[in-house]
mmCIF file of C-alpha atoms and ligand atoms in Angstrom:
data_model
loop_
_atom_site.group_PDB
_atom_site.id
_atom_site.type_symbol
_atom_site.label_atom_id
_atom_site.label_comp_id
_atom_site.label_asym_id
_atom_site.label_seq_id
_atom_site.Cartn_x
_atom_site.Cartn_y
_atom_site.Cartn_z
ATOM 1 C CA UNK A 1 -4.670 -11.722 -9.078
ATOM 2 C CA UNK A 2 -3.109 -15.152 -9.704
ATOM 3 C CA UNK A 3 -4.698 -17.340 -12.410
ATOM 4 C CA UNK A 4 -7.713 -19.485 -11.524
ATOM 5 C CA UNK A 5 -6.870 -22.861 -9.936
ATOM 6 C CA UNK A 6 -8.899 -25.766 -8.614
ATOM 7 C CA UNK A 7 -8.642 -27.236 -5.085
ATOM 8 C CA UNK A 8 -6.778 -30.513 -4.629
ATOM 9 C CA UNK A 9 -8.772 -31.256 -1.469
ATOM 10 C CA UNK A 10 -12.432 -30.514 -0.711
ATOM 11 C CA UNK A 11 -14.179 -31.656 2.439
ATOM 12 C CA UNK A 12 -16.719 -31.134 5.171
ATOM 13 C CA UNK A 13 -15.887 -30.667 8.845
ATOM 14 C CA UNK A 14 -18.478 -31.374 11.549
ATOM 15 C CA UNK A 15 -17.858 -28.571 14.092
ATOM 16 C CA UNK A 16 -20.917 -29.049 16.296
ATOM 17 C CA UNK A 17 -24.012 -31.226 16.573
ATOM 18 C CA UNK A 18 -25.641 -28.695 14.242
ATOM 19 C CA UNK A 19 -23.023 -27.248 11.878
ATOM 20 C CA UNK A 20 -20.952 -28.798 9.095
ATOM 21 C CA UNK A 21 -18.408 -26.600 7.314
ATOM 22 C CA UNK A 22 -17.366 -26.716 3.655
ATOM 23 C CA UNK A 23 -13.592 -26.323 3.229
ATOM 24 C CA UNK A 24 -11.090 -26.594 0.396
ATOM 25 C CA UNK A 25 -7.321 -26.617 -0.021
ATOM 26 C CA UNK A 26 -5.466 -25.463 -3.159
ATOM 27 C CA UNK A 27 -1.990 -24.391 -4.241
ATOM 28 C CA UNK A 28 1.200 -26.017 -2.890
ATOM 29 C CA UNK A 29 0.636 -29.006 -0.563
ATOM 30 C CA UNK A 30 3.999 -28.220 1.074
ATOM 31 C CA UNK A 31 3.571 -24.456 0.916
ATOM 32 C CA UNK A 32 3.112 -21.929 3.713
ATOM 33 C CA UNK A 33 -0.480 -22.304 5.005
ATOM 34 C CA UNK A 34 -2.902 -19.378 4.753
ATOM 35 C CA UNK A 35 -6.538 -19.328 5.870
ATOM 36 C CA UNK A 36 -8.983 -16.983 4.112
ATOM 37 C CA UNK A 37 -11.785 -15.539 6.298
ATOM 38 C CA UNK A 38 -14.757 -14.348 4.221
ATOM 39 C CA UNK A 39 -16.968 -11.357 4.942
ATOM 40 C CA UNK A 40 -20.549 -10.813 5.996
ATOM 41 C CA UNK A 41 -20.753 -12.598 8.268
ATOM 42 C CA UNK A 42 -22.639 -15.051 6.075
ATOM 43 C CA UNK A 43 -21.070 -13.999 2.769
ATOM 44 C CA UNK A 44 -19.327 -17.253 1.919
ATOM 45 C CA UNK A 45 -16.187 -17.795 -0.154
ATOM 46 C CA UNK A 46 -15.778 -17.487 -3.919
ATOM 47 C CA UNK A 47 -13.354 -19.436 -6.136
ATOM 48 C CA UNK A 48 -11.834 -16.073 -7.103
ATOM 49 C CA UNK A 49 -10.638 -15.671 -3.504
ATOM 50 C CA UNK A 50 -7.916 -18.263 -4.216
ATOM 51 C CA UNK A 51 -6.395 -15.707 -6.603
ATOM 52 C CA UNK A 52 -4.987 -13.497 -3.840
ATOM 53 C CA UNK A 53 -2.281 -16.103 -3.139
ATOM 54 C CA UNK A 54 0.753 -17.378 -5.073
ATOM 55 C CA UNK A 55 -0.130 -21.076 -5.574
ATOM 56 C CA UNK A 56 3.581 -21.973 -5.742
ATOM 57 C CA UNK A 57 4.221 -20.537 -2.272
ATOM 58 C CA UNK A 58 0.946 -20.995 -0.387
ATOM 59 C CA UNK A 59 -1.173 -23.891 0.840
ATOM 60 C CA UNK A 60 -4.468 -22.004 0.393
ATOM 61 C CA UNK A 61 -7.341 -22.838 2.775
ATOM 62 C CA UNK A 62 -10.810 -21.425 2.120
ATOM 63 C CA UNK A 63 -13.900 -22.367 4.108
ATOM 64 C CA UNK A 64 -17.499 -21.249 4.504
ATOM 65 C CA UNK A 65 -18.258 -20.121 8.058
ATOM 66 C CA UNK A 66 -21.315 -21.455 9.952
ATOM 67 C CA UNK A 67 -24.492 -21.156 7.857
ATOM 68 C CA UNK A 68 -22.688 -19.488 4.934
ATOM 69 C CA UNK A 69 -22.062 -20.630 1.379
ATOM 70 C CA UNK A 70 -21.912 -24.442 1.132
ATOM 71 C CA UNK A 71 -21.784 -24.965 4.905
ATOM 72 C CA UNK A 72 -24.922 -26.486 6.384
ATOM 73 C CA UNK A 73 -27.560 -25.898 7.598
ATOM 74 C CA UNK A 74 -27.744 -22.808 5.364
ATOM 75 C CA UNK A 75 -28.447 -19.524 7.206
ATOM 76 C CA UNK A 76 -28.697 -21.380 10.557
ATOM 77 C CA UNK A 77 -28.326 -19.001 13.528
ATOM 78 C CA UNK A 78 -28.159 -21.681 16.224
ATOM 79 C CA UNK A 79 -24.704 -21.956 17.899
ATOM 80 C CA UNK A 80 -23.509 -19.192 15.573
ATOM 81 C CA UNK A 81 -21.358 -16.607 17.352
ATOM 82 C CA UNK A 82 -17.984 -14.915 16.836
ATOM 83 C CA UNK A 83 -16.402 -17.243 19.374
ATOM 84 C CA UNK A 84 -17.871 -20.388 17.779
ATOM 85 C CA UNK A 85 -16.238 -19.285 14.511
ATOM 86 C CA UNK A 86 -12.912 -18.595 16.256
ATOM 87 C CA UNK A 87 -12.892 -22.151 17.569
ATOM 88 C CA UNK A 88 -13.960 -23.499 14.153
ATOM 89 C CA UNK A 89 -10.768 -22.012 12.705
ATOM 90 C CA UNK A 90 -8.804 -23.949 15.317
ATOM 91 C CA UNK A 91 -10.737 -27.156 14.533
ATOM 92 C CA UNK A 92 -9.926 -26.720 10.833
ATOM 93 C CA UNK A 93 -6.260 -25.978 11.593
ATOM 94 C CA UNK A 94 -5.978 -29.221 13.562
ATOM 95 C CA UNK A 95 -7.920 -31.173 10.909
ATOM 96 C CA UNK A 96 -5.393 -30.033 8.287
ATOM 97 C CA UNK A 97 -2.364 -30.683 10.560
ATOM 98 C CA UNK A 98 -1.294 -27.040 10.374
ATOM 99 C CA UNK A 99 0.942 -25.755 13.205
ATOM 100 C CA UNK A 100 0.371 -22.066 12.480
ATOM 101 C CA UNK A 101 -0.722 -20.042 9.466
ATOM 102 C CA UNK A 102 -1.110 -16.708 7.756
ATOM 103 C CA UNK A 103 -4.568 -15.168 8.217
ATOM 104 C CA UNK A 104 -6.250 -13.078 5.483
ATOM 105 C CA UNK A 105 -9.645 -11.419 5.870
ATOM 106 C CA UNK A 106 -11.676 -8.431 4.689
ATOM 107 C CA UNK A 107 -14.610 -6.601 6.237
ATOM 108 C CA UNK A 108 -16.208 -9.124 8.631
ATOM 109 C CA UNK A 109 -13.217 -11.274 7.700
ATOM 110 C CA UNK A 110 -11.034 -8.608 9.336
ATOM 111 C CA UNK A 111 -13.238 -8.717 12.443
ATOM 112 C CA UNK A 112 -12.834 -12.483 12.647
ATOM 113 C CA UNK A 113 -9.107 -12.229 11.870
ATOM 114 C CA UNK A 114 -8.625 -9.899 14.861
ATOM 115 C CA UNK A 115 -10.820 -12.029 17.137
ATOM 116 C CA UNK A 116 -8.949 -15.223 16.131
ATOM 117 C CA UNK A 117 -5.492 -13.634 16.475
ATOM 118 C CA UNK A 118 -6.308 -12.113 19.872
ATOM 119 C CA UNK A 119 -7.577 -15.513 21.065
ATOM 120 C CA UNK A 120 -4.817 -17.673 19.519
ATOM 121 C CA UNK A 121 -1.867 -15.309 18.863
ATOM 122 C CA UNK A 122 0.634 -18.181 18.701
ATOM 123 C CA UNK A 123 -1.116 -19.665 15.686
ATOM 124 C CA UNK A 124 -0.919 -16.548 13.506
ATOM 125 C CA UNK A 125 2.195 -15.979 11.343
ATOM 126 C CA UNK A 126 0.882 -12.759 9.747
ATOM 127 C CA UNK A 127 -2.294 -10.769 9.163
ATOM 128 C CA UNK A 128 -3.473 -9.209 5.887
ATOM 129 C CA UNK A 129 -6.770 -7.348 6.317
ATOM 130 C CA UNK A 130 -9.022 -5.204 4.146
ATOM 131 C CA UNK A 131 -11.856 -2.796 4.998
ATOM 132 C CA UNK A 132 -11.436 -2.907 8.764
ATOM 133 C CA UNK A 133 -14.683 -3.681 10.601
ATOM 134 C CA UNK A 134 -14.804 -4.074 14.395
ATOM 135 C CA UNK A 135 -18.591 -4.062 14.797
ATOM 136 C CA UNK A 136 -18.698 -1.041 17.076
ATOM 137 C CA UNK A 137 -22.124 0.523 17.580
ATOM 138 C CA UNK A 138 -20.869 3.617 15.711
ATOM 139 C CA UNK A 139 -19.895 1.519 12.696
ATOM 140 C CA UNK A 140 -23.284 -0.181 12.535
ATOM 141 C CA UNK A 141 -25.071 3.149 13.018
ATOM 142 C CA UNK A 142 -23.195 4.751 10.116
ATOM 143 C CA UNK A 143 -24.030 2.009 7.606
ATOM 144 C CA UNK A 144 -27.444 0.758 8.708
ATOM 145 C CA UNK A 145 -29.067 3.838 10.338
ATOM 146 C CA UNK A 146 -27.683 7.239 9.334
ATOM 147 C CA UNK A 147 -24.513 7.919 7.347
ATOM 148 C CA UNK A 148 -24.030 5.963 4.147
ATOM 149 C CA UNK A 149 -27.677 6.844 3.485
ATOM 150 C CA UNK A 150 -26.578 10.411 2.620
ATOM 151 C CA UNK A 151 -24.224 9.153 -0.121
ATOM 152 C CA UNK A 152 -26.564 6.561 -1.669
ATOM 153 C CA UNK A 153 -30.070 8.041 -1.178
ATOM 154 C CA UNK A 154 -31.618 6.050 -4.036
ATOM 155 C CA UNK A 155 -30.419 2.678 -2.665
ATOM 156 C CA UNK A 156 -31.350 3.806 0.857
ATOM 157 C CA UNK A 157 -34.991 4.260 -0.182
ATOM 158 C CA UNK A 158 -35.066 0.641 -1.357
ATOM 159 C CA UNK A 159 -33.409 -0.501 1.911
ATOM 160 C CA UNK A 160 -36.006 1.179 4.153
ATOM 161 C CA UNK A 161 -38.983 0.244 1.951
ATOM 162 C CA UNK A 162 -39.860 -3.085 3.699
ATOM 163 C CA UNK A 163 -39.778 -1.430 7.146
ATOM 164 C CA UNK A 164 -42.877 0.350 8.533
ATOM 165 C CA UNK A 165 -42.129 4.048 9.197
ATOM 166 C CA UNK A 166 -42.766 3.690 12.922
ATOM 167 C CA UNK A 167 -39.970 1.082 13.140
ATOM 168 C CA UNK A 168 -37.340 2.936 11.096
ATOM 169 C CA UNK A 169 -35.710 4.504 14.178
ATOM 170 C CA UNK A 170 -33.892 1.165 14.726
ATOM 171 C CA UNK A 171 -33.345 -0.446 11.335
ATOM 172 C CA UNK A 172 -31.225 -3.392 12.513
ATOM 173 C CA UNK A 173 -33.863 -4.387 15.065
ATOM 174 C CA UNK A 174 -36.713 -3.817 12.593
ATOM 175 C CA UNK A 175 -34.993 -6.020 10.018
ATOM 176 C CA UNK A 176 -34.436 -8.686 12.700
ATOM 177 C CA UNK A 177 -38.232 -9.046 13.034
ATOM 178 C CA UNK A 178 -38.722 -9.419 9.279
ATOM 179 C CA UNK A 179 -35.696 -11.691 8.700
ATOM 180 C CA UNK A 180 -37.033 -14.048 11.376
ATOM 181 C CA UNK A 181 -40.723 -13.813 10.453
ATOM 182 C CA UNK A 182 -42.777 -16.982 10.155
ATOM 183 C CA UNK A 183 -43.858 -15.968 6.643
ATOM 184 C CA UNK A 184 -41.232 -16.997 4.036
ATOM 185 C CA UNK A 185 -42.192 -14.211 1.622
ATOM 186 C CA UNK A 186 -41.626 -11.563 4.292
ATOM 187 C CA UNK A 187 -38.242 -13.093 5.078
ATOM 188 C CA UNK A 188 -36.957 -13.258 1.497
ATOM 189 C CA UNK A 189 -38.160 -9.754 0.624
ATOM 190 C CA UNK A 190 -36.331 -8.400 3.674
ATOM 191 C CA UNK A 191 -33.229 -10.521 2.968
ATOM 192 C CA UNK A 192 -32.931 -9.276 -0.605
ATOM 193 C CA UNK A 193 -33.462 -5.638 0.421
ATOM 194 C CA UNK A 194 -30.821 -5.949 3.196
ATOM 195 C CA UNK A 195 -28.313 -7.661 0.848
ATOM 196 C CA UNK A 196 -29.010 -5.211 -1.998
ATOM 197 C CA UNK A 197 -28.214 -2.239 0.270
ATOM 198 C CA UNK A 198 -24.749 -3.609 0.950
ATOM 199 C CA UNK A 199 -24.062 -4.861 -2.558
ATOM 200 C CA UNK A 200 -25.175 -1.501 -4.035
ATOM 201 C CA UNK A 201 -22.752 0.483 -1.862
ATOM 202 C CA UNK A 202 -19.659 -1.743 -1.728
ATOM 203 C CA UNK A 203 -17.962 -0.301 -4.838
ATOM 204 C CA UNK A 204 -16.822 3.236 -5.747
ATOM 205 C CA UNK A 205 -18.673 2.699 -9.034
ATOM 206 C CA UNK A 206 -21.806 0.596 -8.467
ATOM 207 C CA UNK A 207 -21.318 -2.945 -9.812
ATOM 208 C CA UNK A 208 -24.382 -4.462 -11.530
ATOM 209 C CA UNK A 209 -22.839 -7.917 -10.979
ATOM 210 C CA UNK A 210 -22.554 -7.278 -7.234
ATOM 211 C CA UNK A 211 -26.122 -5.965 -7.056
ATOM 212 C CA UNK A 212 -27.385 -9.012 -8.989
ATOM 213 C CA UNK A 213 -25.822 -11.253 -6.309
ATOM 214 C CA UNK A 214 -28.353 -9.835 -3.820
ATOM 215 C CA UNK A 215 -31.178 -11.239 -5.941
ATOM 216 C CA UNK A 216 -30.026 -14.847 -5.386
ATOM 217 C CA UNK A 217 -32.303 -16.328 -2.716
ATOM 218 C CA UNK A 218 -29.764 -18.582 -0.978
ATOM 219 C CA UNK A 219 -27.054 -15.904 -0.849
ATOM 220 C CA UNK A 220 -29.421 -13.134 0.297
ATOM 221 C CA UNK A 221 -31.031 -15.324 2.953
ATOM 222 C CA UNK A 222 -27.751 -16.448 4.522
ATOM 223 C CA UNK A 223 -25.984 -13.084 4.177
ATOM 224 C CA UNK A 224 -28.854 -11.034 5.613
ATOM 225 C CA UNK A 225 -29.958 -13.385 8.392
ATOM 226 C CA UNK A 226 -26.446 -14.082 9.665
ATOM 227 C CA UNK A 227 -25.232 -10.457 9.423
ATOM 228 C CA UNK A 228 -28.328 -9.191 11.202
ATOM 229 C CA UNK A 229 -28.057 -11.898 13.891
ATOM 230 C CA UNK A 230 -24.469 -10.820 14.660
ATOM 231 C CA UNK A 231 -25.328 -7.117 14.638
ATOM 232 C CA UNK A 232 -28.367 -7.449 16.922
ATOM 233 C CA UNK A 233 -26.026 -9.291 19.311
ATOM 234 C CA UNK A 234 -23.265 -6.651 18.889
ATOM 235 C CA UNK A 235 -20.866 -9.290 17.597
ATOM 236 C CA UNK A 236 -21.039 -11.147 20.940
ATOM 237 C CA UNK A 237 -18.347 -8.830 22.330
ATOM 238 C CA UNK A 238 -17.815 -5.562 24.202
ATOM 239 C CA UNK A 239 -18.244 -2.383 22.126
ATOM 240 C CA UNK A 240 -14.739 -1.652 20.763
ATOM 241 C CA UNK A 241 -13.253 -4.816 22.284
ATOM 242 C CA UNK A 242 -11.040 -5.643 19.294
ATOM 243 C CA UNK A 243 -9.442 -2.160 19.482
ATOM 244 C CA UNK A 244 -8.691 -2.213 23.219
ATOM 245 C CA UNK A 245 -4.979 -1.796 24.069
ATOM 246 C CA UNK A 246 -5.029 -4.955 26.216
ATOM 247 C CA UNK A 247 -6.315 -6.918 23.193
ATOM 248 C CA UNK A 248 -3.939 -5.320 20.682
ATOM 249 C CA UNK A 249 -0.992 -5.979 23.015
ATOM 250 C CA UNK A 250 -1.608 -9.715 22.459
ATOM 251 C CA UNK A 251 -1.004 -9.377 18.686
ATOM 252 C CA UNK A 252 1.288 -6.331 18.450
ATOM 253 C CA UNK A 253 4.207 -8.568 17.392
ATOM 254 C CA UNK A 254 2.393 -10.106 14.399
ATOM 255 C CA UNK A 255 3.446 -8.699 10.966
ATOM 256 C CA UNK A 256 0.287 -6.983 9.695
ATOM 257 C CA UNK A 257 -0.720 -5.155 6.507
ATOM 258 C CA UNK A 258 -4.075 -3.379 6.155
ATOM 259 C CA UNK A 259 -5.605 -2.179 2.872
ATOM 260 C CA UNK A 260 -8.473 0.329 3.186
ATOM 261 C CA UNK A 261 -10.523 2.107 0.542
ATOM 262 C CA UNK A 262 -10.737 5.864 1.067
ATOM 263 C CA UNK A 263 -14.371 5.863 -0.043
ATOM 264 C CA UNK A 264 -15.412 2.679 1.766
ATOM 265 C CA UNK A 265 -18.910 3.530 3.040
ATOM 266 C CA UNK A 266 -19.609 0.019 4.398
ATOM 267 C CA UNK A 267 -16.604 -0.039 6.743
ATOM 268 C CA UNK A 268 -15.348 3.579 6.696
ATOM 269 C CA UNK A 269 -11.646 4.399 7.048
ATOM 270 C CA UNK A 270 -12.203 5.757 10.553
ATOM 271 C CA UNK A 271 -11.896 2.215 11.975
ATOM 272 C CA UNK A 272 -8.675 1.420 10.107
ATOM 273 C CA UNK A 273 -7.374 4.764 11.393
ATOM 274 C CA UNK A 274 -8.365 3.860 14.958
ATOM 275 C CA UNK A 275 -6.567 0.518 14.554
ATOM 276 C CA UNK A 276 -3.405 2.279 13.346
ATOM 277 C CA UNK A 277 -3.513 4.675 16.321
ATOM 278 C CA UNK A 278 -3.628 1.826 18.844
ATOM 279 C CA UNK A 279 -1.301 -0.399 16.764
ATOM 280 C CA UNK A 280 1.238 1.898 15.010
ATOM 281 C CA UNK A 281 3.379 -1.110 14.023
ATOM 282 C CA UNK A 282 0.937 -2.122 11.252
ATOM 283 C CA UNK A 283 1.363 -1.082 7.623
ATOM 284 C CA UNK A 284 -1.776 0.785 6.534
ATOM 285 C CA UNK A 285 -2.480 1.526 2.849
ATOM 286 C CA UNK A 286 -5.360 3.911 2.092
ATOM 287 C CA UNK A 287 -6.407 3.402 -1.548
ATOM 288 C CA UNK A 288 -7.427 6.865 -2.867
ATOM 289 C CA UNK A 289 -9.850 5.683 -5.547
ATOM 290 C CA UNK A 290 -11.587 2.691 -3.958
ATOM 291 C CA UNK A 291 -14.647 1.767 -1.955
ATOM 292 C CA UNK A 292 -15.204 -1.323 0.181
ATOM 293 C CA UNK A 293 -14.913 -4.359 -2.087
ATOM 294 C CA UNK A 294 -11.796 -6.525 -2.387
ATOM 295 C CA UNK A 295 -12.531 -6.474 -6.122
ATOM 296 C CA UNK A 296 -11.702 -2.756 -6.417
ATOM 297 C CA UNK A 297 -8.589 -2.667 -8.672
ATOM 298 C CA UNK A 298 -6.440 -0.651 -6.270
ATOM 299 C CA UNK A 299 -7.415 -2.801 -3.294
ATOM 300 C CA UNK A 300 -6.968 -6.106 -5.162
ATOM 301 C CA UNK A 301 -3.441 -5.125 -6.293
ATOM 302 C CA UNK A 302 -2.271 -4.154 -2.813
ATOM 303 C CA UNK A 303 -3.794 -7.277 -1.244
ATOM 304 C CA UNK A 304 -1.891 -9.530 -3.666
ATOM 305 C CA UNK A 305 1.322 -7.566 -2.991
ATOM 306 C CA UNK A 306 0.725 -7.902 0.760
ATOM 307 C CA UNK A 307 0.181 -11.669 0.524
ATOM 308 C CA UNK A 308 3.321 -11.955 -1.640
ATOM 309 C CA UNK A 309 5.312 -10.118 1.060
ATOM 310 C CA UNK A 310 4.025 -12.381 3.858
ATOM 311 C CA UNK A 311 4.562 -15.632 1.962
ATOM 312 C CA UNK A 312 8.267 -15.875 2.820
ATOM 313 C CA UNK A 313 7.924 -15.132 6.568
HETATM 314 C C1 LIG B 1 -20.822 -5.373 7.229
HETATM 315 N N1 LIG B 1 -20.364 -6.536 6.470
HETATM 316 C C2 LIG B 1 -19.435 -6.231 5.462
HETATM 317 C C3 LIG B 1 -18.814 -7.508 4.952
HETATM 318 O O1 LIG B 1 -18.248 -8.268 5.712
HETATM 319 C C4 LIG B 1 -18.958 -7.804 3.538
HETATM 320 N N2 LIG B 1 -19.093 -6.940 2.559
HETATM 321 N N3 LIG B 1 -19.178 -7.668 1.400
HETATM 322 C C5 LIG B 1 -19.094 -8.926 1.714
HETATM 323 C C6 LIG B 1 -19.158 -10.057 0.736
HETATM 324 C C7 LIG B 1 -18.176 -9.828 -0.415
HETATM 325 C C8 LIG B 1 -18.789 -11.387 1.399
HETATM 326 C C9 LIG B 1 -20.550 -10.146 0.173
HETATM 327 O O2 LIG B 1 -18.942 -9.068 3.042
#
């Protein structure tokens, strides 16, 4: 990763009558623009995310998506869909007087990267994606219903604990009821349990720091409520839409590098493999000793190398 830097511009962008987005710009004012799309949805950006990009070559744009991080209102689900976020990226591009830009996203950030590129292909100079997630029913089933549970049985017990046994046949729906309960205590207990499940399984070796993040009320509330909202609504798209040939044909020409952990249980390699089959032109790196997180050493290294490669395009 590149050394820590501070933004030279920080601002807020009103994108609807409800939502205001936090954004920041760092690196080279005259550099090649790149927009970083964070995960979750609802995960928010971290200052460390600037470190993927050479600050001499890139004009680095980070922003918190609707309801996430420093964007307001926090955890707000109103007017919060995949397609609202796609248009927010365009609003931010125009606000910053950017003609077109590199797009970089992991996990949900890869979902949004694909949705944005397939909607506005002319605005995307390159794609660097990590832990491919396309929100198919099968992907959600594996992580939230029956799959990852077999690899992390201890964490799974904590994840199902807030849900009555008779509701456990549909965990995403059951969590939707608790994450939107009138009672604040019910909501925060469910939010922390939901967030802890993901943060406990996102690394090959469990990270205490990542798990501790799930204990932070504001993070857990936004991450859990927004993720669950998108999943209950199936990402506001057709099942498998982002992998359809007609959709990939719109972006087939865009230089693209994907980095995928072999032991990613949150967004298993099967989706990156499916993407490669429908889009053989991409470069796909499978990291043999990594899980889901962009902070896994092998993943972090290849992401920086990928961004370095795209910088001169
Ligand atoms: C199913 N959501 C996975 C995702 O987008 C994700 N995983 N970790 C994150 C954060 C690092 C933003 C918490 O996001």
